[in-house]
Tab-separated table of C-alpha atoms (C1' of nucleotides) and ligand atoms in Angstrom:
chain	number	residue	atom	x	y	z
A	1	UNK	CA	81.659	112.878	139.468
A	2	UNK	CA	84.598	111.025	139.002
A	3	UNK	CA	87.452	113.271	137.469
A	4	UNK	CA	89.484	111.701	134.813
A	5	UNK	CA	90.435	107.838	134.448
A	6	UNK	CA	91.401	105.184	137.274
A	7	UNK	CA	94.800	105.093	138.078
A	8	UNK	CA	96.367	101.677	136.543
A	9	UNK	CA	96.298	98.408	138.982
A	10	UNK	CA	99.721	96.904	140.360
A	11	UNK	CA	98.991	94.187	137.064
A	12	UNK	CA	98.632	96.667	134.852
A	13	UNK	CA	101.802	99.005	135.795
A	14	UNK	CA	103.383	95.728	135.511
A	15	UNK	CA	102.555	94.764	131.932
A	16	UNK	CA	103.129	98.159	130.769
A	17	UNK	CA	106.418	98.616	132.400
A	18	UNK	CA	107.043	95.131	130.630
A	19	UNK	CA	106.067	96.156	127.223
A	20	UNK	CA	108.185	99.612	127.296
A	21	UNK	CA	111.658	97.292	128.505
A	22	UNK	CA	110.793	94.853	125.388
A	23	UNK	CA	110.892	97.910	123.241
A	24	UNK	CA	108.985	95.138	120.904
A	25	UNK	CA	106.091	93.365	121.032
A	26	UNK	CA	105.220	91.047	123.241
A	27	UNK	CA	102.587	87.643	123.125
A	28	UNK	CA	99.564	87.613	125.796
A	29	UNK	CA	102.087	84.567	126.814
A	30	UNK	CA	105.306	86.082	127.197
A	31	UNK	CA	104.241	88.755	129.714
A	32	UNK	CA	102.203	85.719	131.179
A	33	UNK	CA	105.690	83.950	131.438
A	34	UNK	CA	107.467	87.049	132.554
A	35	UNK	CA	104.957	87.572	135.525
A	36	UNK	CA	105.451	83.950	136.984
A	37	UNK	CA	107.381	85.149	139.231
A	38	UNK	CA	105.220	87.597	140.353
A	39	UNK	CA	102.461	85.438	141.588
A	40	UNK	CA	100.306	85.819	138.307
A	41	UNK	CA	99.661	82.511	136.706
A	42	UNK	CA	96.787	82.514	134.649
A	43	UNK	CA	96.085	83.903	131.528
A	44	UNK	CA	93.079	86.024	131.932
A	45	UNK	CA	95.130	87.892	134.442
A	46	UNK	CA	96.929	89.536	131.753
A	47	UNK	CA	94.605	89.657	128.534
A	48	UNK	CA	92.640	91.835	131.173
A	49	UNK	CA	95.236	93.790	132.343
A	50	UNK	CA	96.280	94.137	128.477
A	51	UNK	CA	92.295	95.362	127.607
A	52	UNK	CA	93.084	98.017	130.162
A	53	UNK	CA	95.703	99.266	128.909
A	54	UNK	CA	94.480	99.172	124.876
A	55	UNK	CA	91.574	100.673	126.201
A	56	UNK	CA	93.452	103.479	127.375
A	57	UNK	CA	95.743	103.964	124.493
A	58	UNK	CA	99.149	103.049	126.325
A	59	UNK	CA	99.255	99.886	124.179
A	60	UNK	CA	98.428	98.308	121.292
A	61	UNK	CA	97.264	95.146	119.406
A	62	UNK	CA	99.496	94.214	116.928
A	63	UNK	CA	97.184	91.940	114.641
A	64	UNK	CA	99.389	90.247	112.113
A	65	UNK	CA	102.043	89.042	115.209
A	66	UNK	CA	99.081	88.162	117.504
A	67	UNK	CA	101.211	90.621	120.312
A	68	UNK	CA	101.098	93.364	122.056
A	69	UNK	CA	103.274	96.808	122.314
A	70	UNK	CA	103.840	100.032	124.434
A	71	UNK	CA	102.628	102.838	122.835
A	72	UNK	CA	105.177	105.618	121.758
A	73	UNK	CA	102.716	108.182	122.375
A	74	UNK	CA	100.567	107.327	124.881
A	75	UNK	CA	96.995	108.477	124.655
A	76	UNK	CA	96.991	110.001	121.151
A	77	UNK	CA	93.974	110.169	119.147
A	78	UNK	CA	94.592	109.916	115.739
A	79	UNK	CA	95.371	106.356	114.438
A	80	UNK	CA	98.318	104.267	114.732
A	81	UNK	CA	100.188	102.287	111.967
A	82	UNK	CA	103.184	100.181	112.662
A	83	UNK	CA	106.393	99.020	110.777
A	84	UNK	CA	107.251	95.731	112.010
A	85	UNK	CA	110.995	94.419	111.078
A	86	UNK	CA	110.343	90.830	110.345
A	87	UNK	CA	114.446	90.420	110.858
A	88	UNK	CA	114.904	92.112	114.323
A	89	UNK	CA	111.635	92.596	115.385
A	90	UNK	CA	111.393	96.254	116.287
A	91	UNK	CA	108.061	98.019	115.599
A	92	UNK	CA	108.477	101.743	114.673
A	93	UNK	CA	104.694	103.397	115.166
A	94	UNK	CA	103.739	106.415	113.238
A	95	UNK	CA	101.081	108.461	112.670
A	96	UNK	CA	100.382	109.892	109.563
A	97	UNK	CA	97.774	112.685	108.879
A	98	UNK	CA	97.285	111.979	104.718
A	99	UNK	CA	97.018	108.605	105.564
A	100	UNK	CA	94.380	108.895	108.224
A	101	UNK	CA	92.741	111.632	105.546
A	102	UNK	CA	92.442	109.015	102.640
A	103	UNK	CA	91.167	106.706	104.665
A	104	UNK	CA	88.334	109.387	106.189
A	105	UNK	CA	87.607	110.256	102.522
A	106	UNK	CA	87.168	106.635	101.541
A	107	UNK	CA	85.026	106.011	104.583
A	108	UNK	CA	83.228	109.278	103.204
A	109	UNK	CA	82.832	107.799	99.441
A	110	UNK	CA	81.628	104.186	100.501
A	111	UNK	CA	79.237	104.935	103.916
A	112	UNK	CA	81.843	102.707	105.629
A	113	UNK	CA	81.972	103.333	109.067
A	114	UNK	CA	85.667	102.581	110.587
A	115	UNK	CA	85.558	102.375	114.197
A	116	UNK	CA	89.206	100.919	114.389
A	117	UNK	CA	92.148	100.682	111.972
A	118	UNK	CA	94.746	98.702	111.519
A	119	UNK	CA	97.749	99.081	109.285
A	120	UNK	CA	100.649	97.084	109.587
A	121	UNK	CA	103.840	97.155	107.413
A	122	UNK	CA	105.791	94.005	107.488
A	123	UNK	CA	109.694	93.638	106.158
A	124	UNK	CA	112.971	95.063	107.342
A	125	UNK	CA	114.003	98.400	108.802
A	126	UNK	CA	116.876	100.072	107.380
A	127	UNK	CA	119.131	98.655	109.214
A	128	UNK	CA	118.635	95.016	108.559
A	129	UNK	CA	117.782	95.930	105.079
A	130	UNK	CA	121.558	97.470	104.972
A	131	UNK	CA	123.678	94.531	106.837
A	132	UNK	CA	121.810	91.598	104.665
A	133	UNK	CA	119.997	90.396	107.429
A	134	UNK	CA	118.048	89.655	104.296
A	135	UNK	CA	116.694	86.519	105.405
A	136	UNK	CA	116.518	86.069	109.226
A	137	UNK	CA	113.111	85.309	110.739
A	138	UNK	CA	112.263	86.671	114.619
A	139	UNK	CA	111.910	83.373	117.183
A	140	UNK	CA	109.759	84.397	119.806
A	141	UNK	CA	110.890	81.358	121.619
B	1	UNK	CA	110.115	74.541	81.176
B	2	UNK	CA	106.919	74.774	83.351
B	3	UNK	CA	104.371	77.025	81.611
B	4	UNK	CA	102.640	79.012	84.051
B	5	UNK	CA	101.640	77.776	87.542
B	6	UNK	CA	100.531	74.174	88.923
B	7	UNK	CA	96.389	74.012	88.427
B	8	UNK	CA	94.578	73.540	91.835
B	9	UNK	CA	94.405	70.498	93.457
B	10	UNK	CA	90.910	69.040	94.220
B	11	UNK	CA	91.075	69.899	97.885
B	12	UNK	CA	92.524	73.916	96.799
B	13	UNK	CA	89.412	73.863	94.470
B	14	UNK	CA	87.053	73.147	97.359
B	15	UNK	CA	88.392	75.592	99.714
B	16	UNK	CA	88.297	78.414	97.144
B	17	UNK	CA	84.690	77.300	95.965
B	18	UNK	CA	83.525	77.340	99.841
B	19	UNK	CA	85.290	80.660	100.535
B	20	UNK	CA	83.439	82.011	97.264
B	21	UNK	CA	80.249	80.347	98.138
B	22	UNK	CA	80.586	82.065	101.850
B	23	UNK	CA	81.384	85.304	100.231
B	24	UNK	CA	82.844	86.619	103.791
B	25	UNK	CA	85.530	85.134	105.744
B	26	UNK	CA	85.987	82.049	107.581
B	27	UNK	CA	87.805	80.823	109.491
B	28	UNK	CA	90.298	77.623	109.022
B	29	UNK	CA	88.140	75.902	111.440
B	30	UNK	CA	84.705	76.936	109.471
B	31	UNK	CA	86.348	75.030	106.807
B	32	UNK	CA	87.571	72.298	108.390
B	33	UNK	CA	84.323	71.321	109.568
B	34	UNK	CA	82.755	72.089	106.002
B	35	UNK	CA	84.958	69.952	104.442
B	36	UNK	CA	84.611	66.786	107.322
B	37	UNK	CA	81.713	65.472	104.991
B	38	UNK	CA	84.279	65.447	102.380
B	39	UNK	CA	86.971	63.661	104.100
B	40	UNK	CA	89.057	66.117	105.185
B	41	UNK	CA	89.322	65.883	108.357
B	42	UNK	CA	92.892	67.223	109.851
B	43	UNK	CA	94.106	70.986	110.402
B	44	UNK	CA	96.958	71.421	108.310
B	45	UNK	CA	95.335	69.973	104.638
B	46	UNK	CA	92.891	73.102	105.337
B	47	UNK	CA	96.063	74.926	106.359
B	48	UNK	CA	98.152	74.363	103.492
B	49	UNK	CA	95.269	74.675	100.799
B	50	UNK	CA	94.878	78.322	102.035
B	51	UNK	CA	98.897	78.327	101.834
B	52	UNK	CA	98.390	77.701	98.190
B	53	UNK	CA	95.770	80.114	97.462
B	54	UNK	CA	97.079	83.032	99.384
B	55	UNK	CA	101.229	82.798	97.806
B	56	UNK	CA	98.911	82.250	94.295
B	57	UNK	CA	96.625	85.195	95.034
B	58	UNK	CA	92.932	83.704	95.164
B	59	UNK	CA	92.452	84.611	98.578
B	60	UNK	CA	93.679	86.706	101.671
B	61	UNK	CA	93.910	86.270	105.323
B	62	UNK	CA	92.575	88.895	107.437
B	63	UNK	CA	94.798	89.275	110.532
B	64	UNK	CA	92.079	90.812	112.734
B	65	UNK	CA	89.673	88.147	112.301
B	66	UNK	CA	92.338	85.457	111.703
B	67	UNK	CA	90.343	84.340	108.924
B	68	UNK	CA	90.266	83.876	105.505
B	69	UNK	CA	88.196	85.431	102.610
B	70	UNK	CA	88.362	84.811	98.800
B	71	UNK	CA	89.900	87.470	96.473
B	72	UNK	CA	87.568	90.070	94.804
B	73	UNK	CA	89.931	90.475	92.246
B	74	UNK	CA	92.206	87.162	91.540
B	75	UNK	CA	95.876	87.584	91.073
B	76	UNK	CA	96.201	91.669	91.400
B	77	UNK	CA	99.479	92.340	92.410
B	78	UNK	CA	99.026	95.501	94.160
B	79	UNK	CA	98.216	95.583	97.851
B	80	UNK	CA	94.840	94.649	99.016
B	81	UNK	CA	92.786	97.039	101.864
B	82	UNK	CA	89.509	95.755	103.586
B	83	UNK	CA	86.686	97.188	105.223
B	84	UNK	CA	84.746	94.233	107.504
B	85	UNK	CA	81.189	94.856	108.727
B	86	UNK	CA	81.220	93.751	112.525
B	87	UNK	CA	77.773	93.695	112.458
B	88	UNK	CA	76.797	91.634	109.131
B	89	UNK	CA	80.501	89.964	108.521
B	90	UNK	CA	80.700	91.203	104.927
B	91	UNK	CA	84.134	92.162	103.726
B	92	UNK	CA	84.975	94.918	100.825
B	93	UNK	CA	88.026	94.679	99.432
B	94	UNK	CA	89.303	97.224	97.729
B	95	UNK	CA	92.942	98.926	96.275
B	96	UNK	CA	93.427	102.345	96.969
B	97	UNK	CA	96.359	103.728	94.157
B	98	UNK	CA	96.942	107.089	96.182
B	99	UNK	CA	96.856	104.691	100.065
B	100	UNK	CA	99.356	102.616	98.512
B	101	UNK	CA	101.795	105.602	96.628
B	102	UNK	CA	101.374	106.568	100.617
B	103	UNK	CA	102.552	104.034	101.909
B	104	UNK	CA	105.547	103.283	99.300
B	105	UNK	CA	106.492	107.155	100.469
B	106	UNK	CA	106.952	106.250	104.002
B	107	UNK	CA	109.116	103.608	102.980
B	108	UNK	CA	111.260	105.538	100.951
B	109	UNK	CA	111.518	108.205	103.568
B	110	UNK	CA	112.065	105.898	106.911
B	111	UNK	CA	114.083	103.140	104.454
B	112	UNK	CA	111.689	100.772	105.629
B	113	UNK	CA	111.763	97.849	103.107
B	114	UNK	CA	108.008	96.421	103.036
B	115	UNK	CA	107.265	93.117	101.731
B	116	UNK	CA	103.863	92.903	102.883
B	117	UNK	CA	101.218	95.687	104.080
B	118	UNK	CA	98.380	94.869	106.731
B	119	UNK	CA	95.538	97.304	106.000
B	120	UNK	CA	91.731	96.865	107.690
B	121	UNK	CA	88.810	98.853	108.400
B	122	UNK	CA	86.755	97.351	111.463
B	123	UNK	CA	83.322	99.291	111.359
B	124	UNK	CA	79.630	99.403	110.068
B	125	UNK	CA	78.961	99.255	106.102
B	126	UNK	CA	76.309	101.438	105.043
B	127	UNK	CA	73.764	99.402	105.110
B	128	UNK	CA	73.632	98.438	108.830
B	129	UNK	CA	74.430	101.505	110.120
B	130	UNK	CA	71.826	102.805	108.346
B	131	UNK	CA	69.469	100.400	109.996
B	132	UNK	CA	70.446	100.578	113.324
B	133	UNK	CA	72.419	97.558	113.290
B	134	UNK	CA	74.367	99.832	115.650
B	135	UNK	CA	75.476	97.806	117.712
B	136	UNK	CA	75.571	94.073	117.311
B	137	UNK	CA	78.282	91.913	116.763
B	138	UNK	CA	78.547	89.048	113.960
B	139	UNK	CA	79.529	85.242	115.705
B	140	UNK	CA	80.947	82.860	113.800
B	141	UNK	CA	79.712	79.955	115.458
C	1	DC	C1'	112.778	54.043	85.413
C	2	DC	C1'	114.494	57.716	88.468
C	3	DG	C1'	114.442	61.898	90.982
C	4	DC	C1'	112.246	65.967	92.433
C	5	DA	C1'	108.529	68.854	93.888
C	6	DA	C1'	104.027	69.390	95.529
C	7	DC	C1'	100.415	67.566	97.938
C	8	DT	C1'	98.123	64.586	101.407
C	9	DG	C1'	97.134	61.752	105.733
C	10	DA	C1'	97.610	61.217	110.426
C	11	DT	C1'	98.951	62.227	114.999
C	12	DA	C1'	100.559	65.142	118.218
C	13	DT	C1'	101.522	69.398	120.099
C	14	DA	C1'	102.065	74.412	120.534
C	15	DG	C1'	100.188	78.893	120.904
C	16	DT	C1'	96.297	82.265	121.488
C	17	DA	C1'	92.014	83.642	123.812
C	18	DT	C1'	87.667	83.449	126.420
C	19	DA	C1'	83.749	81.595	129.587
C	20	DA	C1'	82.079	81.435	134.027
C	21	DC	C1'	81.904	82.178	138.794
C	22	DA	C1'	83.524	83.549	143.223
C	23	DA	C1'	86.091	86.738	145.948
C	24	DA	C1'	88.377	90.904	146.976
C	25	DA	C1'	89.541	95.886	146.383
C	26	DC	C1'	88.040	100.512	145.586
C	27	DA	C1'	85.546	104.860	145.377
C	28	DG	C1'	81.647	107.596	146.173
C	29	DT	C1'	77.329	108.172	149.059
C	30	DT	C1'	74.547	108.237	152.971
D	1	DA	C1'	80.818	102.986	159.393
D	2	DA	C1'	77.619	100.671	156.362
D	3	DC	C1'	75.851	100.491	151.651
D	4	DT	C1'	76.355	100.244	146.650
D	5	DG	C1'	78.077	99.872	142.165
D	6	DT	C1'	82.191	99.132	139.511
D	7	DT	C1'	86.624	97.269	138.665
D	8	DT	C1'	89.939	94.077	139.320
D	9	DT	C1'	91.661	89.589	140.539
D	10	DG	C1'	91.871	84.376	141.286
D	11	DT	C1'	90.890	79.961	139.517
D	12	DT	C1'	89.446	76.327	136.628
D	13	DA	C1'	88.142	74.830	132.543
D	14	DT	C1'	87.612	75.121	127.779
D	15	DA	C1'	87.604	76.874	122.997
D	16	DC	C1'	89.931	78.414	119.093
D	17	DT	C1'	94.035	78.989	115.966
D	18	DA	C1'	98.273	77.109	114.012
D	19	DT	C1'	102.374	74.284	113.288
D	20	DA	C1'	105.761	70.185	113.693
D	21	DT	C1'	106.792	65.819	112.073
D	22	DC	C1'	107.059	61.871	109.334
D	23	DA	C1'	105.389	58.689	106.211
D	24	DG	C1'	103.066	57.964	101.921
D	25	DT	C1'	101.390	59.506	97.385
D	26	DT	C1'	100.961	61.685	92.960
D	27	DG	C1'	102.447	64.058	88.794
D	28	DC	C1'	105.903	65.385	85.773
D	29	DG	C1'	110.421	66.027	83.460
D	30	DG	C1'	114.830	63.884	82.350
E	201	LIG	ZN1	100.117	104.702	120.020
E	202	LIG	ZN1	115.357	95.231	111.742
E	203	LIG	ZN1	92.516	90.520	96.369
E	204	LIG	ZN1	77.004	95.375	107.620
DNA sequence: CCGCAACTGATATAGTATAACAAAACAGTT
DNA sequence: AACTGTTTTGTTATACTATATCAGTTGCGG
């Protein structure tokens, strides 16, 4: 039998060592950019190498930015939600047990079946809410 | 002064009427080719239609679909949660008082300022997983 | 009438994601 | 080593989602 999970692929290492130096999210596009010099140059490349690694719960899909992050703590169970600062564009993931609980009971109440969550906070962390960075907008350009 | 807000325009009206008619999402595509027998026949007047609707509150977009899906409850000003049925594409929407006091906890706790909150259920409704509609998957074309 | 704001038309382009098929790499088995 | 099933990669092409830009229009208040 084959004891625990594959090792990651040379791509993969690569995409995840990208995503923890962003410290941010990432596009499909920017890691593809990124890895030019690396001999990758086609997109499937690294939305697979990207599957992997959701799959494996060292990243995640950030659905309102259409990007992708490194997990802060790789392989847990429970579910992630995020708190994205549209002004400087870190992502601060937490869990949070009560949350996860109300959304078990609701799943409970309706017959729902969640297979996948996503929660996403979007507006500024503390500290561009302090220094009036009121206004800014991230450029992934 | 301007008393209350602008009324819809004729193309606003038709998007709203086809995303209530639908009564799940679509996408700005799905609508776009709806609306060619109507002569609409560019991206962005579907775009900015659903501009309209979502700033006024008559629909939402649902980031993990990137689609669109009228409101269940027009103009409610707290946040919106959704729980979509990957196997029969049918959306609940629904506001969860204690999800949301949750949520504006976290913020006062982490200083996180929120302007906009991000929360879906992928899953099975009751009905098909009742029914063994285990395991397929809605397309859109 | 004038000016302003919102909306539209039209064209082009940017950005995100997958299909399909062939080839190579890898691990476990015989 | 040879065989087998699975995973990963390369490559090309294509589909899907979204915005930029600029000109023209419409509706309304001053
Ligand atoms: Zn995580
Ligand atoms: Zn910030
Ligand atoms: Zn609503
Ligand atoms: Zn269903």
């Amino acid at each position: 039998m084959s004891s625990g999970r594959r090792p990651l692929s040379q791509t993969q290492e690569r995409v995840l060592a990208l995503l923890v130096a962003a410290g941010k999210p990432l596009s499909a596009y920017d890691l593809l950019h990124l890895l030019r010099h690396e001999g990758v140059n086609a997109p499937p490349t690294v939305y697979r190498a990207l599957d992997r690694l959701v799959r494996d719960g060292l990243a995640h899909r950030i659905e309102s930015l259409n990007a992708f992050v490194a997990c802060s703590r790789p392989h847990h169970q429970d579910m992630a939600s995020f708190a994205i600062c549209d002004a400087c564009g870190v992502v601060a993931e937490f869990g949070d047990g009560e949350l996860q609980s109300r959304l078990e009971a609701l799943s409970e109440r309706t017959g729902f079946q969640a297979e996948r969550t996503t929660v996403e906070l979007r507006g500024r962390c503390a500290a561009c809410a302090a220094h009036g960075h009121g206004h800014g907008h991230v450029h992934a350009h």
